[in-house]
């Protein structure tokens, strides 16, 4: 039973390029969450999605960031025109229903470095 | 005002000792509480949920005080492998999904 799968594990982008981070939730999990962790900082909520729906994007920066969870395939977090400040670990988590009762299971993260 | 506040530490504790962390939260509507563990450069992993009546899992005991809005984690007979950052996690409450993470308390168990 594979856990939450994130790829790539490490991603290096030059300033101005696009970064695409992928997340496949655990089997049977229909709720996906994206979090960002800056060095020496806590996890910050970005967006919560269910299949084909964005439920809560209150933590997403207004520009350059977008997320989707299509009917088929993984969830994608997309960062356009990356800047150095986007360098961070991006974690995806999933839960079978609302995370209120079950908590989340996290993937191993994608470490984005912008050079 | 921080939503979930923890002492960042580090807590340096000798092996075999008992150590306790507290965490305070600001949202009185929160209903679900968890402790996660995060090792250096790894993903957070669920350690235990925190129930109103308190709960125990082996050497770990979690307590919730709703009146004072704090959560505690007690680790008995600490092991070297307990060295990690412990994250206090609270749901956003008010019918909204989503969990808010504290910045964590860094624990170092010394031989």
mmCIF file of C-alpha atoms in Angstrom:
data_model
loop_
_atom_site.group_PDB
_atom_site.id
_atom_site.type_symbol
_atom_site.label_atom_id
_atom_site.label_comp_id
_atom_site.label_asym_id
_atom_site.label_seq_id
_atom_site.Cartn_x
_atom_site.Cartn_y
_atom_site.Cartn_z
ATOM 1 C CA UNK A 1 0.000 0.000 0.000
ATOM 2 C CA UNK A 2 2.018 2.915 -1.302
ATOM 3 C CA UNK A 3 1.939 6.074 0.717
ATOM 4 C CA UNK A 4 1.629 9.598 -0.602
ATOM 5 C CA UNK A 5 3.961 9.872 -3.569
ATOM 6 C CA UNK A 6 5.593 13.139 -4.457
ATOM 7 C CA UNK A 7 7.938 13.840 -7.312
ATOM 8 C CA UNK A 8 10.430 15.025 -7.992
ATOM 9 C CA UNK A 9 12.204 14.789 -4.631
ATOM 10 C CA UNK A 10 14.533 17.628 -5.593
ATOM 11 C CA UNK A 11 13.958 20.293 -8.181
ATOM 12 C CA UNK A 12 16.328 23.039 -9.248
ATOM 13 C CA UNK A 13 15.013 25.932 -11.287
ATOM 14 C CA UNK A 14 16.511 29.184 -12.482
ATOM 15 C CA UNK A 15 14.730 32.411 -11.669
ATOM 16 C CA UNK A 16 11.873 32.953 -14.078
ATOM 17 C CA UNK A 17 11.320 29.299 -14.934
ATOM 18 C CA UNK A 18 8.273 27.231 -14.049
ATOM 19 C CA UNK A 19 8.174 24.559 -11.368
ATOM 20 C CA UNK A 20 5.686 21.686 -11.416
ATOM 21 C CA UNK A 21 5.317 19.551 -8.325
ATOM 22 C CA UNK A 22 3.295 16.361 -8.439
ATOM 23 C CA UNK A 23 1.468 14.487 -5.715
ATOM 24 C CA UNK A 24 -0.383 11.180 -5.834
ATOM 25 C CA UNK A 25 -2.458 10.639 -2.695
ATOM 26 C CA UNK A 26 -2.684 7.348 -0.862
ATOM 27 C CA UNK A 27 -5.070 4.843 -2.385
ATOM 28 C CA UNK A 28 -8.572 5.607 -1.194
ATOM 29 C CA UNK A 29 -7.739 9.172 -0.147
ATOM 30 C CA UNK A 30 -9.731 11.854 -1.911
ATOM 31 C CA UNK A 31 -8.526 14.919 0.008
ATOM 32 C CA UNK A 32 -5.209 16.535 -0.870
ATOM 33 C CA UNK A 33 -3.435 19.351 0.934
ATOM 34 C CA UNK A 34 -0.299 21.270 0.000
ATOM 35 C CA UNK A 35 1.985 22.826 2.584
ATOM 36 C CA UNK A 36 5.186 24.820 2.272
ATOM 37 C CA UNK A 37 8.038 24.779 4.758
ATOM 38 C CA UNK A 38 10.704 27.425 4.581
ATOM 39 C CA UNK A 39 14.076 26.733 6.219
ATOM 40 C CA UNK A 40 13.801 26.915 10.007
ATOM 41 C CA UNK A 41 10.075 27.682 9.702
ATOM 42 C CA UNK A 42 6.885 25.760 10.356
ATOM 43 C CA UNK A 43 4.557 24.228 7.830
ATOM 44 C CA UNK A 44 2.299 26.761 6.162
ATOM 45 C CA UNK A 45 -0.986 25.692 4.611
ATOM 46 C CA UNK A 46 -1.347 26.547 0.935
ATOM 47 C CA UNK A 47 -4.327 24.796 -0.608
ATOM 48 C CA UNK A 48 -6.863 22.027 -0.049
ATOM 49 C CA UNK A 49 -8.314 20.126 -2.988
ATOM 50 C CA UNK A 50 -10.663 17.305 -3.741
ATOM 51 C CA UNK A 51 -11.016 15.733 -7.169
ATOM 52 C CA UNK A 52 -11.614 18.522 -9.720
ATOM 53 C CA UNK A 53 -12.326 21.039 -6.956
ATOM 54 C CA UNK A 54 -10.342 23.590 -5.019
ATOM 55 C CA UNK A 55 -11.912 23.673 -1.580
ATOM 56 C CA UNK A 56 -9.697 26.199 0.182
ATOM 57 C CA UNK A 57 -6.867 28.181 -1.382
ATOM 58 C CA UNK A 58 -6.582 30.785 1.331
ATOM 59 C CA UNK A 59 -2.882 30.040 1.808
ATOM 60 C CA UNK A 60 -1.883 30.378 -1.809
ATOM 61 C CA UNK A 61 0.014 33.482 -2.894
ATOM 62 C CA UNK A 62 -2.194 35.588 -5.131
ATOM 63 C CA UNK A 63 0.127 35.427 -8.119
ATOM 64 C CA UNK A 64 2.243 32.794 -9.861
ATOM 65 C CA UNK A 65 0.921 29.853 -7.809
ATOM 66 C CA UNK A 66 -1.835 27.479 -8.887
ATOM 67 C CA UNK A 67 -2.974 23.996 -7.987
ATOM 68 C CA UNK A 68 -5.184 21.367 -9.499
ATOM 69 C CA UNK A 69 -6.365 17.854 -8.756
ATOM 70 C CA UNK A 70 -7.813 16.463 -11.979
ATOM 71 C CA UNK A 71 -10.207 13.575 -12.264
ATOM 72 C CA UNK A 72 -7.376 11.409 -13.489
ATOM 73 C CA UNK A 73 -3.773 11.713 -12.428
ATOM 74 C CA UNK A 74 -1.896 13.392 -9.623
ATOM 75 C CA UNK A 75 -2.417 16.735 -8.006
ATOM 76 C CA UNK A 76 -0.141 19.420 -9.438
ATOM 77 C CA UNK A 77 1.237 22.487 -7.712
ATOM 78 C CA UNK A 78 2.506 24.902 -10.311
ATOM 79 C CA UNK A 79 4.750 27.876 -9.659
ATOM 80 C CA UNK A 80 5.313 30.225 -12.564
ATOM 81 C CA UNK A 81 8.277 32.576 -12.895
ATOM 82 C CA UNK A 82 9.973 31.282 -9.785
ATOM 83 C CA UNK A 83 11.959 33.609 -7.548
ATOM 84 C CA UNK A 84 14.591 32.831 -4.915
ATOM 85 C CA UNK A 85 12.021 33.229 -2.154
ATOM 86 C CA UNK A 86 10.124 30.231 -3.524
ATOM 87 C CA UNK A 87 12.968 27.939 -2.420
ATOM 88 C CA UNK A 88 11.424 25.665 0.185
ATOM 89 C CA UNK A 89 10.215 22.162 0.894
ATOM 90 C CA UNK A 90 6.733 21.568 -0.480
ATOM 91 C CA UNK A 91 4.799 18.800 1.211
ATOM 92 C CA UNK A 92 1.641 17.183 -0.010
ATOM 93 C CA UNK A 93 -0.663 15.348 2.363
ATOM 94 C CA UNK A 94 -3.789 13.303 1.894
ATOM 95 C CA UNK A 95 -6.613 12.007 4.042
ATOM 96 C CA UNK A 96 -9.459 9.575 3.392
ATOM 97 C CA UNK A 97 -12.121 12.030 4.427
ATOM 98 C CA UNK A 98 -11.872 15.232 6.318
ATOM 99 C CA UNK A 99 -8.603 15.453 8.176
ATOM 100 C CA UNK A 100 -10.470 16.415 11.313
ATOM 101 C CA UNK A 101 -10.630 12.881 12.577
ATOM 102 C CA UNK A 102 -7.775 11.189 10.841
ATOM 103 C CA UNK A 103 -5.020 13.718 10.543
ATOM 104 C CA UNK A 104 -2.986 13.703 7.375
ATOM 105 C CA UNK A 105 -0.434 11.394 5.795
ATOM 106 C CA UNK A 106 2.410 13.327 4.218
ATOM 107 C CA UNK A 107 4.542 12.597 1.220
ATOM 108 C CA UNK A 108 8.295 12.915 1.479
ATOM 109 C CA UNK A 109 8.203 16.351 -0.091
ATOM 110 C CA UNK A 110 9.746 18.173 -3.004
ATOM 111 C CA UNK A 111 12.683 20.415 -2.218
ATOM 112 C CA UNK A 112 12.687 23.309 -4.623
ATOM 113 C CA UNK A 113 15.854 25.327 -5.056
ATOM 114 C CA UNK A 114 15.741 28.458 -7.162
ATOM 115 C CA UNK A 115 19.137 29.615 -8.409
ATOM 116 C CA UNK B 1 -1.070 36.507 17.438
ATOM 117 C CA UNK B 2 0.253 33.050 16.651
ATOM 118 C CA UNK B 3 -2.452 30.443 16.097
ATOM 119 C CA UNK B 4 -0.450 27.555 17.474
ATOM 120 C CA UNK B 5 2.462 28.373 19.719
ATOM 121 C CA UNK B 6 5.243 26.110 20.906
ATOM 122 C CA UNK B 7 8.531 26.564 22.704
ATOM 123 C CA UNK B 8 11.066 25.945 19.923
ATOM 124 C CA UNK B 9 13.669 24.520 22.344
ATOM 125 C CA UNK B 10 15.966 22.782 21.926
ATOM 126 C CA UNK B 11 15.251 20.561 24.873
ATOM 127 C CA UNK B 12 18.405 18.636 25.746
ATOM 128 C CA UNK B 13 17.389 15.601 27.784
ATOM 129 C CA UNK B 14 19.424 12.602 29.000
ATOM 130 C CA UNK B 15 18.391 9.201 27.772
ATOM 131 C CA UNK B 16 15.844 7.583 30.057
ATOM 132 C CA UNK B 17 14.462 10.857 31.372
ATOM 133 C CA UNK B 18 10.891 12.092 31.117
ATOM 134 C CA UNK B 19 10.211 15.187 29.061
ATOM 135 C CA UNK B 20 7.053 17.209 28.496
ATOM 136 C CA UNK B 21 6.078 19.817 25.925
ATOM 137 C CA UNK B 22 3.163 22.190 25.921
ATOM 138 C CA UNK B 23 1.446 23.924 23.076
ATOM 139 C CA UNK B 24 -1.170 26.681 23.150
ATOM 140 C CA UNK B 25 -3.740 27.424 20.477
ATOM 141 C CA UNK B 26 -5.814 30.514 19.883
ATOM 142 C CA UNK B 27 -8.897 29.213 18.068
ATOM 143 C CA UNK B 28 -11.491 28.192 20.646
ATOM 144 C CA UNK B 29 -13.553 26.527 17.886
ATOM 145 C CA UNK B 30 -10.838 23.948 17.217
ATOM 146 C CA UNK B 31 -11.968 20.403 17.817
ATOM 147 C CA UNK B 32 -9.214 18.111 16.604
ATOM 148 C CA UNK B 33 -5.687 17.996 17.928
ATOM 149 C CA UNK B 34 -2.636 16.003 16.968
ATOM 150 C CA UNK B 35 1.045 15.617 17.674
ATOM 151 C CA UNK B 36 3.324 15.030 14.702
ATOM 152 C CA UNK B 37 6.984 14.189 14.655
ATOM 153 C CA UNK B 38 9.377 15.524 12.044
ATOM 154 C CA UNK B 39 12.939 14.314 11.612
ATOM 155 C CA UNK B 40 15.513 16.560 9.972
ATOM 156 C CA UNK B 41 14.732 17.037 6.256
ATOM 157 C CA UNK B 42 11.929 14.485 6.403
ATOM 158 C CA UNK B 43 8.181 14.700 6.195
ATOM 159 C CA UNK B 44 6.014 15.093 9.306
ATOM 160 C CA UNK B 45 4.561 11.842 10.606
ATOM 161 C CA UNK B 46 1.498 11.490 12.760
ATOM 162 C CA UNK B 47 2.511 10.536 16.284
ATOM 163 C CA UNK B 48 -0.860 10.536 17.976
ATOM 164 C CA UNK B 49 -4.234 12.189 18.101
ATOM 165 C CA UNK B 50 -5.183 14.032 21.275
ATOM 166 C CA UNK B 51 -8.535 13.259 22.814
ATOM 167 C CA UNK B 52 -10.444 15.231 25.402
ATOM 168 C CA UNK B 53 -10.032 12.529 27.987
ATOM 169 C CA UNK B 54 -6.314 12.260 27.371
ATOM 170 C CA UNK B 55 -4.710 9.269 25.753
ATOM 171 C CA UNK B 56 -1.631 7.145 26.035
ATOM 172 C CA UNK B 57 0.353 5.197 23.468
ATOM 173 C CA UNK B 58 3.240 3.311 24.986
ATOM 174 C CA UNK B 59 5.710 5.834 26.383
ATOM 175 C CA UNK B 60 3.738 8.778 24.999
ATOM 176 C CA UNK B 61 0.865 10.538 26.762
ATOM 177 C CA UNK B 62 -1.152 13.397 25.317
ATOM 178 C CA UNK B 63 -3.442 15.701 27.274
ATOM 179 C CA UNK B 64 -5.884 18.391 26.217
ATOM 180 C CA UNK B 65 -7.039 21.316 28.341
ATOM 181 C CA UNK B 66 -9.837 23.071 26.475
ATOM 182 C CA UNK B 67 -10.438 25.699 29.124
ATOM 183 C CA UNK B 68 -6.865 26.931 28.926
ATOM 184 C CA UNK B 69 -6.475 25.996 25.267
ATOM 185 C CA UNK B 70 -3.335 23.987 25.576
ATOM 186 C CA UNK B 71 -2.148 20.538 24.640
ATOM 187 C CA UNK B 72 0.671 18.598 26.190
ATOM 188 C CA UNK B 73 2.873 15.685 25.196
ATOM 189 C CA UNK B 74 4.759 13.602 27.750
ATOM 190 C CA UNK B 75 7.500 11.190 26.765
ATOM 191 C CA UNK B 76 8.649 8.710 29.391
ATOM 192 C CA UNK B 77 11.878 6.707 29.387
ATOM 193 C CA UNK B 78 13.170 8.710 26.439
ATOM 194 C CA UNK B 79 15.235 6.958 23.781
ATOM 195 C CA UNK B 80 17.919 8.329 21.491
ATOM 196 C CA UNK B 81 15.534 7.693 18.595
ATOM 197 C CA UNK B 82 13.047 10.150 20.116
ATOM 198 C CA UNK B 83 15.315 13.005 18.995
ATOM 199 C CA UNK B 84 13.213 14.972 16.518
ATOM 200 C CA UNK B 85 11.013 18.035 16.200
ATOM 201 C CA UNK B 86 7.539 17.620 17.656
ATOM 202 C CA UNK B 87 4.764 19.547 15.948
ATOM 203 C CA UNK B 88 1.554 20.532 17.656
ATOM 204 C CA UNK B 89 -1.340 20.503 15.192
ATOM 205 C CA UNK B 90 -4.821 21.952 15.553
ATOM 206 C CA UNK B 91 -7.741 21.990 13.157
ATOM 207 C CA UNK B 92 -8.996 25.366 12.001
ATOM 208 C CA UNK B 93 -12.429 24.940 13.507
ATOM 209 C CA UNK B 94 -15.694 26.604 12.596
ATOM 210 C CA UNK B 95 -16.624 23.860 10.150
ATOM 211 C CA UNK B 96 -13.569 24.523 8.009
ATOM 212 C CA UNK B 97 -11.211 21.736 7.186
ATOM 213 C CA UNK B 98 -7.508 22.267 7.330
ATOM 214 C CA UNK B 99 -4.904 21.817 10.005
ATOM 215 C CA UNK B 100 -2.624 24.480 11.432
ATOM 216 C CA UNK B 101 0.851 23.408 12.449
ATOM 217 C CA UNK B 102 2.989 24.888 15.171
ATOM 218 C CA UNK B 103 6.629 25.526 14.366
ATOM 219 C CA UNK B 104 7.645 22.629 16.538
ATOM 220 C CA UNK B 105 9.722 21.855 19.598
ATOM 221 C CA UNK B 106 13.178 20.457 18.959
ATOM 222 C CA UNK B 107 14.098 17.562 21.251
ATOM 223 C CA UNK B 108 17.614 16.165 21.586
ATOM 224 C CA UNK B 109 18.085 13.018 23.626
ATOM 225 C CA UNK B 110 21.650 12.722 24.859
ATOM 226 C CA UNK B 111 23.346 9.399 25.668
#
